[in-house]
mmCIF file of C-alpha atoms in Angstrom:
data_model
loop_
_atom_site.group_PDB
_atom_site.id
_atom_site.type_symbol
_atom_site.label_atom_id
_atom_site.label_comp_id
_atom_site.label_asym_id
_atom_site.label_seq_id
_atom_site.Cartn_x
_atom_site.Cartn_y
_atom_site.Cartn_z
ATOM 1 C CA ASP Z 638 -189.122 69.345 -14.921
ATOM 2 C CA VAL Z 639 -192.350 70.440 -13.356
ATOM 3 C CA LYS Z 640 -193.841 73.487 -14.999
ATOM 4 C CA VAL Z 641 -196.346 75.615 -13.118
ATOM 5 C CA THR Z 642 -197.581 78.537 -15.171
ATOM 6 C CA GLN Z 643 -199.458 81.525 -13.825
ATOM 7 C CA SER Z 644 -201.308 83.432 -16.497
ATOM 8 C CA SER Z 645 -200.256 86.953 -15.481
ATOM 9 C CA ARG Z 646 -197.033 88.253 -13.947
ATOM 10 C CA TYR Z 647 -198.533 91.649 -13.095
ATOM 11 C CA LEU Z 648 -202.150 92.670 -12.692
ATOM 12 C CA VAL Z 649 -203.772 95.946 -11.682
ATOM 13 C CA LYS Z 650 -207.438 95.990 -10.711
ATOM 14 C CA ARG Z 651 -209.853 98.321 -8.961
ATOM 15 C CA THR Z 652 -211.595 97.935 -5.636
ATOM 16 C CA GLY Z 653 -214.787 95.937 -5.965
ATOM 17 C CA GLU Z 654 -213.818 94.147 -9.177
ATOM 18 C CA LYS Z 655 -214.017 90.377 -9.474
ATOM 19 C CA VAL Z 656 -210.522 89.101 -10.194
ATOM 20 C CA PHE Z 657 -209.461 85.764 -11.626
ATOM 21 C CA LEU Z 658 -205.954 84.361 -11.256
ATOM 22 C CA GLU Z 659 -205.201 81.291 -13.305
ATOM 23 C CA CYS Z 660 -202.667 78.529 -12.761
ATOM 24 C CA VAL Z 661 -201.823 75.537 -14.939
ATOM 25 C CA GLN Z 662 -199.451 72.652 -14.226
ATOM 26 C CA ASP Z 663 -198.192 70.119 -16.728
ATOM 27 C CA MET Z 664 -197.210 67.199 -14.484
ATOM 28 C CA ASP Z 665 -200.586 65.627 -13.806
ATOM 29 C CA HIS Z 666 -200.282 66.527 -10.119
ATOM 30 C CA GLU Z 667 -203.237 65.815 -7.890
ATOM 31 C CA ASN Z 668 -202.597 68.620 -5.408
ATOM 32 C CA MET Z 669 -202.620 72.327 -6.151
ATOM 33 C CA PHE Z 670 -202.271 75.327 -3.845
ATOM 34 C CA TRP Z 671 -202.737 79.078 -3.744
ATOM 35 C CA TYR Z 672 -200.613 81.222 -1.446
ATOM 36 C CA ARG Z 673 -200.084 84.891 -0.928
ATOM 37 C CA GLN Z 674 -196.672 86.249 -0.036
ATOM 38 C CA ASP Z 675 -196.251 89.478 1.898
ATOM 39 C CA PRO Z 676 -193.054 91.004 3.318
ATOM 40 C CA GLY Z 677 -192.205 89.588 6.718
ATOM 41 C CA LEU Z 678 -195.185 87.215 6.743
ATOM 42 C CA GLY Z 679 -193.866 84.393 4.595
ATOM 43 C CA LEU Z 680 -196.193 82.309 2.462
ATOM 44 C CA ARG Z 681 -199.729 81.956 3.723
ATOM 45 C CA LEU Z 682 -202.032 79.297 2.353
ATOM 46 C CA ILE Z 683 -205.325 80.543 0.945
ATOM 47 C CA TYR Z 684 -206.867 77.377 -0.521
ATOM 48 C CA PHE Z 685 -205.770 74.032 -1.795
ATOM 49 C CA SER Z 686 -207.222 71.245 -3.861
ATOM 50 C CA TYR Z 687 -206.386 67.562 -3.755
ATOM 51 C CA ASP Z 688 -208.535 66.504 -6.691
ATOM 52 C CA VAL Z 689 -210.770 67.842 -9.422
ATOM 53 C CA LYS Z 690 -213.746 69.710 -7.979
ATOM 54 C CA MET Z 691 -212.335 69.292 -4.458
ATOM 55 C CA LYS Z 692 -211.126 72.200 -2.370
ATOM 56 C CA GLU Z 693 -210.141 72.940 1.191
ATOM 57 C CA LYS Z 694 -209.649 76.195 3.019
ATOM 58 C CA GLY Z 695 -206.197 77.186 4.074
ATOM 59 C CA ASP Z 696 -205.231 79.693 6.718
ATOM 60 C CA ILE Z 697 -206.627 82.863 5.118
ATOM 61 C CA PRO Z 698 -209.566 81.982 2.818
ATOM 62 C CA GLU Z 699 -211.695 85.034 3.582
ATOM 63 C CA GLY Z 700 -212.432 87.084 0.490
ATOM 64 C CA TYR Z 701 -211.290 84.336 -1.874
ATOM 65 C CA SER Z 702 -212.757 81.360 -3.644
ATOM 66 C CA VAL Z 703 -211.276 78.739 -5.970
ATOM 67 C CA SER Z 704 -212.250 76.547 -8.858
ATOM 68 C CA ARG Z 705 -210.788 73.294 -10.082
ATOM 69 C CA GLU Z 706 -212.759 71.972 -13.021
ATOM 70 C CA LYS Z 707 -209.804 70.222 -14.650
ATOM 71 C CA LYS Z 708 -206.854 68.491 -13.046
ATOM 72 C CA GLU Z 709 -204.249 70.764 -14.580
ATOM 73 C CA ARG Z 710 -205.940 74.084 -13.788
ATOM 74 C CA PHE Z 711 -206.593 75.803 -10.470
ATOM 75 C CA SER Z 712 -208.158 79.251 -10.388
ATOM 76 C CA LEU Z 713 -208.196 81.764 -7.555
ATOM 77 C CA ILE Z 714 -211.074 84.226 -7.475
ATOM 78 C CA LEU Z 715 -211.265 87.465 -5.555
ATOM 79 C CA GLU Z 716 -214.993 87.973 -5.308
ATOM 80 C CA SER Z 717 -214.804 91.729 -4.641
ATOM 81 C CA ALA Z 718 -211.251 92.959 -4.610
ATOM 82 C CA SER Z 719 -210.064 95.141 -1.758
ATOM 83 C CA THR Z 720 -206.837 97.072 -1.263
ATOM 84 C CA ASN Z 721 -205.671 94.683 1.445
ATOM 85 C CA GLN Z 722 -205.557 91.961 -1.190
ATOM 86 C CA THR Z 723 -202.682 93.698 -2.927
ATOM 87 C CA SER Z 724 -199.977 91.040 -2.769
ATOM 88 C CA MET Z 725 -197.859 88.480 -4.577
ATOM 89 C CA TYR Z 726 -199.910 85.386 -5.329
ATOM 90 C CA LEU Z 727 -198.159 82.080 -5.803
ATOM 91 C CA CYS Z 728 -199.574 78.855 -7.175
ATOM 92 C CA ALA Z 729 -197.984 75.483 -6.449
ATOM 93 C CA SER Z 730 -198.582 71.866 -7.326
ATOM 94 C CA LYS Z 731 -197.542 68.590 -5.771
ATOM 95 C CA ALA Z 732 -197.754 64.970 -6.755
ATOM 96 C CA GLY Z 733 -200.116 62.816 -4.763
ATOM 97 C CA GLY Z 734 -199.459 59.419 -3.286
ATOM 98 C CA SER Z 735 -196.815 60.456 -0.777
ATOM 99 C CA VAL Z 736 -196.513 63.204 1.797
ATOM 100 C CA PHE Z 737 -192.772 63.325 1.108
ATOM 101 C CA GLN Z 738 -192.974 65.274 -2.111
ATOM 102 C CA PRO Z 739 -192.114 68.960 -2.506
ATOM 103 C CA GLN Z 740 -194.481 71.577 -3.794
ATOM 104 C CA HIS Z 741 -193.415 73.219 -7.046
ATOM 105 C CA PHE Z 742 -194.203 76.888 -7.606
ATOM 106 C CA GLY Z 743 -195.027 79.191 -10.450
ATOM 107 C CA ASP Z 744 -193.361 82.590 -10.792
ATOM 108 C CA GLY Z 745 -196.223 84.419 -9.161
ATOM 109 C CA THR Z 746 -198.724 87.134 -10.013
ATOM 110 C CA ARG Z 747 -198.112 90.524 -8.466
ATOM 111 C CA LEU Z 748 -201.593 91.931 -7.965
ATOM 112 C CA SER Z 749 -202.278 95.571 -7.163
ATOM 113 C CA ILE Z 750 -205.738 96.677 -6.117
ATOM 114 C CA LEU Z 751 -206.312 100.402 -6.489
ATOM 115 C CA GLY F 1063 -182.285 82.335 11.102
ATOM 116 C CA GLU F 1064 -186.006 82.785 10.775
ATOM 117 C CA SER F 1065 -187.797 85.962 11.714
ATOM 118 C CA VAL F 1066 -191.373 87.068 11.968
ATOM 119 C CA GLY F 1067 -190.418 90.722 11.718
ATOM 120 C CA LEU F 1068 -190.763 92.997 8.718
ATOM 121 C CA HIS F 1069 -187.091 92.721 7.807
ATOM 122 C CA LEU F 1070 -185.538 89.510 6.626
ATOM 123 C CA PRO F 1071 -182.407 88.263 8.318
ATOM 124 C CA THR F 1072 -179.473 88.815 6.023
ATOM 125 C CA LEU F 1073 -176.299 86.916 5.371
ATOM 126 C CA SER F 1074 -173.422 88.269 3.308
ATOM 127 C CA VAL F 1075 -170.621 85.996 2.181
ATOM 128 C CA GLN F 1076 -167.640 86.336 -0.075
ATOM 129 C CA GLU F 1077 -167.756 84.560 -3.389
ATOM 130 C CA GLY F 1078 -166.127 81.174 -2.987
ATOM 131 C CA ASP F 1079 -166.812 80.887 0.744
ATOM 132 C CA ASN F 1080 -169.291 78.456 2.251
ATOM 133 C CA SER F 1081 -172.700 79.719 3.413
ATOM 134 C CA ILE F 1082 -174.789 78.399 6.268
ATOM 135 C CA ILE F 1083 -178.426 79.402 6.513
ATOM 136 C CA ASN F 1084 -180.397 78.424 9.584
ATOM 137 C CA CYS F 1085 -184.028 77.681 10.283
ATOM 138 C CA ALA F 1086 -185.802 76.954 13.559
ATOM 139 C CA TYR F 1087 -188.978 74.993 12.931
ATOM 140 C CA SER F 1088 -191.947 74.970 15.228
ATOM 141 C CA ASN F 1089 -193.741 71.624 15.108
ATOM 142 C CA SER F 1090 -192.057 68.648 16.755
ATOM 143 C CA ALA F 1091 -194.434 66.365 14.809
ATOM 144 C CA SER F 1092 -193.140 67.575 11.436
ATOM 145 C CA ASP F 1093 -191.320 64.835 9.590
ATOM 146 C CA TYR F 1094 -190.546 66.402 6.229
ATOM 147 C CA PHE F 1095 -188.502 69.508 5.533
ATOM 148 C CA ILE F 1096 -187.710 71.427 2.389
ATOM 149 C CA TRP F 1097 -185.404 74.277 1.448
ATOM 150 C CA TYR F 1098 -186.462 76.719 -1.245
ATOM 151 C CA LYS F 1099 -184.576 79.456 -3.068
ATOM 152 C CA GLN F 1100 -186.417 82.538 -4.295
ATOM 153 C CA GLU F 1101 -184.713 84.948 -6.652
ATOM 154 C CA SER F 1102 -186.062 88.433 -7.146
ATOM 155 C CA GLY F 1103 -189.176 88.427 -9.306
ATOM 156 C CA LYS F 1104 -189.446 84.648 -9.388
ATOM 157 C CA GLY F 1105 -191.318 81.956 -7.550
ATOM 158 C CA PRO F 1106 -189.703 79.694 -4.935
ATOM 159 C CA GLN F 1107 -187.505 77.012 -6.421
ATOM 160 C CA PHE F 1108 -187.074 73.617 -4.740
ATOM 161 C CA ILE F 1109 -183.481 72.995 -3.640
ATOM 162 C CA ILE F 1110 -183.393 69.962 -1.377
ATOM 163 C CA ASP F 1111 -185.549 68.059 1.068
ATOM 164 C CA ILE F 1112 -185.010 65.765 4.017
ATOM 165 C CA ARG F 1113 -187.142 63.381 6.015
ATOM 166 C CA SER F 1114 -187.013 63.161 9.780
ATOM 167 C CA ASN F 1115 -185.452 59.701 9.707
ATOM 168 C CA MET F 1116 -182.274 61.339 8.377
ATOM 169 C CA ASP F 1117 -179.999 63.969 9.904
ATOM 170 C CA LYS F 1118 -178.049 64.886 6.790
ATOM 171 C CA ARG F 1119 -178.618 64.909 3.071
ATOM 172 C CA GLN F 1120 -176.372 66.150 0.312
ATOM 173 C CA GLY F 1121 -177.108 67.527 -3.105
ATOM 174 C CA GLN F 1122 -175.054 69.338 -5.656
ATOM 175 C CA ARG F 1123 -173.084 71.945 -3.620
ATOM 176 C CA VAL F 1124 -175.775 71.908 -0.939
ATOM 177 C CA THR F 1125 -176.165 69.984 2.290
ATOM 178 C CA VAL F 1126 -179.118 70.017 4.640
ATOM 179 C CA LEU F 1127 -178.653 69.157 8.306
ATOM 180 C CA LEU F 1128 -181.530 68.303 10.615
ATOM 181 C CA ASN F 1129 -181.354 68.391 14.402
ATOM 182 C CA LYS F 1130 -184.672 67.161 15.721
ATOM 183 C CA THR F 1131 -183.636 67.541 19.349
ATOM 184 C CA VAL F 1132 -183.545 71.320 19.072
ATOM 185 C CA LYS F 1133 -185.862 71.598 16.057
ATOM 186 C CA HIS F 1134 -183.214 73.126 13.870
ATOM 187 C CA LEU F 1135 -182.540 72.881 10.166
ATOM 188 C CA SER F 1136 -179.621 74.300 8.238
ATOM 189 C CA LEU F 1137 -178.658 74.669 4.616
ATOM 190 C CA GLN F 1138 -174.992 74.700 3.710
ATOM 191 C CA ILE F 1139 -173.929 75.990 0.310
ATOM 192 C CA ALA F 1140 -170.391 75.166 -0.732
ATOM 193 C CA ALA F 1141 -168.263 77.574 -2.770
ATOM 194 C CA THR F 1142 -170.978 80.221 -2.884
ATOM 195 C CA GLN F 1143 -171.438 81.868 -6.276
ATOM 196 C CA PRO F 1144 -173.059 85.168 -7.323
ATOM 197 C CA GLY F 1145 -176.008 83.201 -8.701
ATOM 198 C CA ASP F 1146 -176.712 81.958 -5.195
ATOM 199 C CA SER F 1147 -177.841 85.429 -4.109
ATOM 200 C CA ALA F 1148 -181.511 85.036 -3.225
ATOM 201 C CA VAL F 1149 -183.936 84.585 -0.354
ATOM 202 C CA TYR F 1150 -183.796 81.105 1.144
ATOM 203 C CA PHE F 1151 -186.561 79.715 3.288
ATOM 204 C CA CYS F 1152 -187.393 76.433 4.886
ATOM 205 C CA ALA F 1153 -190.701 74.628 5.012
ATOM 206 C CA GLU F 1154 -191.922 71.910 7.364
ATOM 207 C CA GLY F 1155 -194.712 69.441 6.906
ATOM 208 C CA GLY F 1156 -195.838 65.865 7.049
ATOM 209 C CA ASP F 1157 -197.362 66.075 10.504
ATOM 210 C CA GLY F 1158 -200.671 64.642 9.411
ATOM 211 C CA SER F 1159 -201.632 67.691 7.393
ATOM 212 C CA ALA F 1160 -200.088 65.795 4.575
ATOM 213 C CA ARG F 1161 -200.764 68.276 1.825
ATOM 214 C CA GLN F 1162 -199.736 71.383 3.684
ATOM 215 C CA LEU F 1163 -196.436 73.004 4.463
ATOM 216 C CA THR F 1164 -195.581 75.753 6.943
ATOM 217 C CA PHE F 1165 -193.032 78.211 5.618
ATOM 218 C CA GLY F 1166 -190.468 80.343 7.372
ATOM 219 C CA SER F 1167 -190.068 83.963 6.337
ATOM 220 C CA GLY F 1168 -186.599 83.483 4.874
ATOM 221 C CA THR F 1169 -183.025 84.733 4.906
ATOM 222 C CA GLN F 1170 -181.578 87.064 2.282
ATOM 223 C CA LEU F 1171 -178.222 85.751 1.061
ATOM 224 C CA THR F 1172 -175.941 88.246 -0.666
ATOM 225 C CA VAL F 1173 -172.769 87.060 -2.333
ATOM 226 C CA LEU F 1174 -170.025 89.675 -2.385
ATOM 227 C CA PRO F 1175 -167.496 89.773 -5.229
#
């Protein structure tokens, strides 16, 4: 089974802090994704990466950046946290080579910005 | 069905009955569809997928039906169990944005004893 592990289940930070969310997958997947999930809005894509050191903006990249230095690890960075970034953050990974492959998710990090 | 409002659509079924959860997708060019289950406090879990060259696919206790004419997807769960209580949402993709999926907001399924 695919295992996607997010380093923290719950995180509380203060406005203006730089916040790092970490995600690791163990299936040698090429593609990795960061989403945020808010009530009534579904999952919204922040950034994704299709290879080491490669990244592409999703639908809501403002206020975020990402890093993919190794294939198994994809980090989401909140450069200067704001209260409107309080949310559930979900990481996912997907095998490359075919578009007809599902994304597999971690259990999420619930981030609160005070 | 899907909703963009603040409140999820809800479906309550008796334990042992069959459940049908619906999803209206938006992009006629989408050719890959996935159903996910999300239990409270957990991440979405892959249930079943279907490609647009099929109109039905069966898994263990689940069946997905695809009607491309009306852009409608449904998930049928047979003999619903208490462990099936969760939010279910569909995702569409494969329209050229090969690595991206568009997700619906989900339906809350509650299984009554």
